[in-house]
Short mmCIF file of C-alpha atoms and ligand atoms in Angstrom, two decimals:
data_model
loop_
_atom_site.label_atom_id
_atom_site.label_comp_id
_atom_site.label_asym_id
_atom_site.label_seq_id
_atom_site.Cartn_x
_atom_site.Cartn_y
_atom_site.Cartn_z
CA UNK A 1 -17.18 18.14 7.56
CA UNK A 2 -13.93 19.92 8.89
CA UNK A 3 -11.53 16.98 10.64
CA UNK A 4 -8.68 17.19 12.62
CA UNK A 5 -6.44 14.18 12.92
CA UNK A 6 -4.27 13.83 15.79
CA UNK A 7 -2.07 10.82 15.94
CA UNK A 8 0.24 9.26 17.87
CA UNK A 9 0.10 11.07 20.80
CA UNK A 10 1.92 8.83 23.31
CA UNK A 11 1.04 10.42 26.50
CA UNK A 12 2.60 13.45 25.68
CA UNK A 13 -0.09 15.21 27.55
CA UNK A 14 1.81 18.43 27.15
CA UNK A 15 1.67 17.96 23.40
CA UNK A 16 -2.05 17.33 23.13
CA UNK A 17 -3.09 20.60 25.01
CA UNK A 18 -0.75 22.74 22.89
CA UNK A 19 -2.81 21.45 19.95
CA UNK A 20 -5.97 21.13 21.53
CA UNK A 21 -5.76 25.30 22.45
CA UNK A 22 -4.94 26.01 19.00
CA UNK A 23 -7.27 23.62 17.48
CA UNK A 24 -9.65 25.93 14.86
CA UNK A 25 -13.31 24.79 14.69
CA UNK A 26 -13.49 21.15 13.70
CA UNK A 27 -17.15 19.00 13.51
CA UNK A 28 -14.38 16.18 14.39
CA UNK A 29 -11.64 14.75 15.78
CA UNK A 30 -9.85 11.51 14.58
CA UNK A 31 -7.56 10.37 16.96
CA UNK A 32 -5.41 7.73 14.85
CA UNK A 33 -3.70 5.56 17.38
CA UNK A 34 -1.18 5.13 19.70
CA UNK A 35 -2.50 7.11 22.11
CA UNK A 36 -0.63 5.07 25.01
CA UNK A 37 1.98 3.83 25.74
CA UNK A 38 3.45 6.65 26.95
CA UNK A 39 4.51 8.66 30.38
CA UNK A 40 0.88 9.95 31.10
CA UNK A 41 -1.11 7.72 29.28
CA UNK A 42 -3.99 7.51 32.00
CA UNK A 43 -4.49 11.43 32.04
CA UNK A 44 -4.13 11.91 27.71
CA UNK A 45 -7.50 9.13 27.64
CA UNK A 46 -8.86 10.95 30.02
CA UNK A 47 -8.63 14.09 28.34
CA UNK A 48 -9.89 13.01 25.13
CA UNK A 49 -12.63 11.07 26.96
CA UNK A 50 -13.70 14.81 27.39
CA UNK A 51 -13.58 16.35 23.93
CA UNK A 52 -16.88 16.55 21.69
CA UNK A 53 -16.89 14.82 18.05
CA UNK A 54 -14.01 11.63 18.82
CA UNK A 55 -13.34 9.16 16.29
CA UNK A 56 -10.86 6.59 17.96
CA UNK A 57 -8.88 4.19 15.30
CA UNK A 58 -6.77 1.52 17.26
CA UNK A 59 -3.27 1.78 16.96
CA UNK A 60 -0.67 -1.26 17.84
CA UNK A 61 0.45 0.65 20.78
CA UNK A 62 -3.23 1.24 21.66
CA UNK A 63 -4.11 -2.92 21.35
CA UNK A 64 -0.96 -3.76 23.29
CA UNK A 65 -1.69 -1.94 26.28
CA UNK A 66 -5.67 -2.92 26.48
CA UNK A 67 -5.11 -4.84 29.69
CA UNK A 68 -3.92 -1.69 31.33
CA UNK A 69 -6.44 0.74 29.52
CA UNK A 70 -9.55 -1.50 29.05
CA UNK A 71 -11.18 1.13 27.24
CA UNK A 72 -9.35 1.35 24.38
CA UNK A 73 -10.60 -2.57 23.12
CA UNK A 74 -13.85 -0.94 21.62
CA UNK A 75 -11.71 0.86 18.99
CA UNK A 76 -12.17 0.06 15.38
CA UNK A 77 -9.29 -0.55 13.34
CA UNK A 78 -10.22 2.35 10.90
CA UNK A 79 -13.15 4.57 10.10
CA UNK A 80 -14.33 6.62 7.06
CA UNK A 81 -15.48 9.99 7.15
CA UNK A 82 -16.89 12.25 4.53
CA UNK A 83 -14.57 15.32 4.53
CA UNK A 84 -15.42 18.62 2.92
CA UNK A 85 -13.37 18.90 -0.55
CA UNK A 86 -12.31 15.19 -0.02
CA UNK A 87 -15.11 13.04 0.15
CA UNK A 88 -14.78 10.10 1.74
CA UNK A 89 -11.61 9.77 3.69
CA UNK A 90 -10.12 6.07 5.16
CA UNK A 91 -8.51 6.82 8.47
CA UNK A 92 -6.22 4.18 9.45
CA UNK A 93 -3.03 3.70 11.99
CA UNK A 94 -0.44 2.03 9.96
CA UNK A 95 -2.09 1.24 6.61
CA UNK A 96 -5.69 0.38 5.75
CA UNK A 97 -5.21 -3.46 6.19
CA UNK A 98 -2.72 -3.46 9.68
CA UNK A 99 -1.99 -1.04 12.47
CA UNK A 100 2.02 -2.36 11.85
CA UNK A 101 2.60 -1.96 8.47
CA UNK A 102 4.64 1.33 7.57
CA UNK A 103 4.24 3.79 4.51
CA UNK A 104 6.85 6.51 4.11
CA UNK A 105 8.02 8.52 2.05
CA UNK A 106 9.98 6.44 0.39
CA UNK A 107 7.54 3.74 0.18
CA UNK A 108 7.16 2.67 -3.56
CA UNK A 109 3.75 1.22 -5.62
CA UNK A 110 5.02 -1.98 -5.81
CA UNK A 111 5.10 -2.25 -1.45
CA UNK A 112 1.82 -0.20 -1.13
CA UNK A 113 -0.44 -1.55 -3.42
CA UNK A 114 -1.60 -4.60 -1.77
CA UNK A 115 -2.05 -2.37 1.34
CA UNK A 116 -4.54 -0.92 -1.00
CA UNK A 117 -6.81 -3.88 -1.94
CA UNK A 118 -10.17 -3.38 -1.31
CA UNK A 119 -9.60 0.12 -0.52
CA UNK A 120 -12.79 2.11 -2.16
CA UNK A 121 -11.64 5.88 -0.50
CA UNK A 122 -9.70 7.97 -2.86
CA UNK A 123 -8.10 9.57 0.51
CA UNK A 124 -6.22 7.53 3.00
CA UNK A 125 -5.13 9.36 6.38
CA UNK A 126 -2.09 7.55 8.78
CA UNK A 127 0.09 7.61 10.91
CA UNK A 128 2.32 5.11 12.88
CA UNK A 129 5.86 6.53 11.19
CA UNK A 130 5.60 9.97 13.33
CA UNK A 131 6.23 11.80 10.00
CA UNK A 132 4.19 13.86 8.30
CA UNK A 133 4.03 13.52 4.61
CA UNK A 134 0.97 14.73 1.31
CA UNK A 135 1.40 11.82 -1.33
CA UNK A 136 -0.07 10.60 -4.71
CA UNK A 137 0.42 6.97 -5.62
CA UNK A 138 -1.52 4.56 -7.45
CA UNK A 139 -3.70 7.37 -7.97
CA UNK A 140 -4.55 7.67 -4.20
CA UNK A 141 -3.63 10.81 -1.92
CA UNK A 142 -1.86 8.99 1.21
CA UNK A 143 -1.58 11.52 3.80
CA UNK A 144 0.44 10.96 6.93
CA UNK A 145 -1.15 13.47 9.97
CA UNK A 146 2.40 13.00 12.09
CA UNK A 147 3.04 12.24 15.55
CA UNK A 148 1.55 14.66 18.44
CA UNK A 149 3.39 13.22 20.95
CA UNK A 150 7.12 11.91 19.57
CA UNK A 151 7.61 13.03 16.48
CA UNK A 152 10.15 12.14 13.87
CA UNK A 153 11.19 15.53 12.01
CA UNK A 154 14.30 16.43 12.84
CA UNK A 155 12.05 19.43 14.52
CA UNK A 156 10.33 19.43 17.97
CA UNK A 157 6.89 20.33 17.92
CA UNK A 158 3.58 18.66 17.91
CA UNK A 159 2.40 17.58 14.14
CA UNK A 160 -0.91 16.71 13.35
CA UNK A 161 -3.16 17.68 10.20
CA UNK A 162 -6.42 19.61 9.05
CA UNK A 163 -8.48 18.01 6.66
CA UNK A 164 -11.68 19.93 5.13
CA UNK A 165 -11.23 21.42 2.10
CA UNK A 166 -7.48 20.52 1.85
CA UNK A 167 -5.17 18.90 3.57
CA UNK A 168 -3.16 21.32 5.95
CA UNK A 169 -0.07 19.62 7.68
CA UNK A 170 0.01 21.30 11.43
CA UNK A 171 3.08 22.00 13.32
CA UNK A 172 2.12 23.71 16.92
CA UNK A 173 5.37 24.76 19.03
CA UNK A 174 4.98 24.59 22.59
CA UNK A 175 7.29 24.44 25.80
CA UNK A 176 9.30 21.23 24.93
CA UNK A 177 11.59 21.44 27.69
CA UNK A 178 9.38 21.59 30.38
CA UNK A 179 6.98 19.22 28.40
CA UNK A 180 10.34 16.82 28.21
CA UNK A 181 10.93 17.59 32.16
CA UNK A 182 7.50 16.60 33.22
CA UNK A 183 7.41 13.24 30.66
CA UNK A 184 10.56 12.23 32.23
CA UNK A 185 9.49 12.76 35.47
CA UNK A 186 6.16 10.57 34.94
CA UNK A 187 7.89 7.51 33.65
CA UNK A 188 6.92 4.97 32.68
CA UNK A 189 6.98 3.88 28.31
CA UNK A 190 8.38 5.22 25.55
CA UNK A 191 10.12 7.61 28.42
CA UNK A 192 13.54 6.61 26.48
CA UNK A 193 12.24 7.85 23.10
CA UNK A 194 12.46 11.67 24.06
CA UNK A 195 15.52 12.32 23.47
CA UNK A 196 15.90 11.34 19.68
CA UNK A 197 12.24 12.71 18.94
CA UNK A 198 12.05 16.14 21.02
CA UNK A 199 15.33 16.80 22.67
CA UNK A 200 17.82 16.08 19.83
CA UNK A 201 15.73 15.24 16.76
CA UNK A 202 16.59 12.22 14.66
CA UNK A 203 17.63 12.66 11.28
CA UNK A 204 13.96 11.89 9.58
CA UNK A 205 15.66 10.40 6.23
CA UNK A 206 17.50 8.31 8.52
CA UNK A 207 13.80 7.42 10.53
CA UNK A 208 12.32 6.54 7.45
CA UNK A 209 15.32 4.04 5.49
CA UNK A 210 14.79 2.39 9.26
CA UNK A 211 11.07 1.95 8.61
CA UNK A 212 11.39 0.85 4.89
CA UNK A 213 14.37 -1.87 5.93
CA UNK A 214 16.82 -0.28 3.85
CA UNK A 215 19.03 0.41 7.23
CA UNK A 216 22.47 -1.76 7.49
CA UNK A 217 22.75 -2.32 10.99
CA UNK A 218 26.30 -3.39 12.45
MN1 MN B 1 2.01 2.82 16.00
#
């Protein structure tokens, strides 16, 4: 099968419908987590709830906010599906064993292989660090789909990936400053993470030394 994984979406509704117009013929759709919080989180459920061929995986942001989107609570924490060219492919928020744990681009063997214990897929797909990236380590390809909603690039855009044969990393350009306009306007969480993801993009080297620990904080 043909998969498109779209990940960390945050209730950037405006985000989602960019991809979802552009979106080629897939037999399914992982969505990888962390689809709230965010300013419209009750409409971007809803419009997944509509799309054909949804695999949910439950992302942290997704398991925090189950008392205010009950629906989300059904979610499994990953799910494997056999992807043309692949095989079978691990979806998973964070890594394979925690929706928490980050993998970057700078992550090293030594930090990622006991994410990989008991891992039998040769592909892993995640998310969580709202950057895209195509690795080989430990003899695995780790694939990072990026962040729909609140991406980390230095770029604004919505990121996401095509798996089935390869692995295509996705950037669709829409209308970010009415997108921004409307988020803003809607309220509510992540609201204050706008401006260093879509209005003026954080430096993504920077992003990622945050994720792995390595920044010195005064
Ligand atoms: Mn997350």
């Amino acid at each position: 099968m043909r998969v498109a994984a779209l990940y960390d979406i945050h209730g950037n509704l405006p985000a989602l419908d960019a991809v979802l117009a552009e979106l080629p013929d897939v037999d399914a759709i992982v969505v990888g987590g962390d689809v709230v919080p965010g300013p419209l989180g009750r409409e971007t459920l809803d419009r997944i709830a509509g799309l054909d061929g949804v695999h949910y995986v439950m992302g942290n942001g997704d398991r925090e906010s189950a008392e205010e989107f009950p629906e989300v609570a059904g979610w499994p924490a990953t799910v494997t599906l056999d992807v043309d060219g692949l095989g079978p492919v691990l979806f998973c928020h964070g890594s394979p064993r925690s929706d928490t744990e980050t993998i970057t681009v700078l992550t090293g063997e030594d930090r990622l292989a006991p994410m990989l214990e008991g891992v039998q897929e040769r592909v892993i797909v995640g998310g969580h660090t709202h950057r895209q990236f195509d690795r080989t380590l430990l003899g695995r390809r780790i694939v990072n789909a990026g962040s729909v909603g609140l991406p980390y690039e230095g770029v604004a855009g919505a990121f996401w990936a095509l798996l089935g044969p390869g692995v295509e990393l996705r950037r669709t350009a829409y209308d970010v400053e009415a997108a921004v306009e409307r988020l803003t306007a809607a309220g509510g969480p992540a609201v204050q993470y706008l401006e260093e993801s879509l209005v003026n993009p954080a430096d993504p080297d920077e992003v990622a030394r945050h994720f792995e620990g390595l920044t010195i904080e005064g």
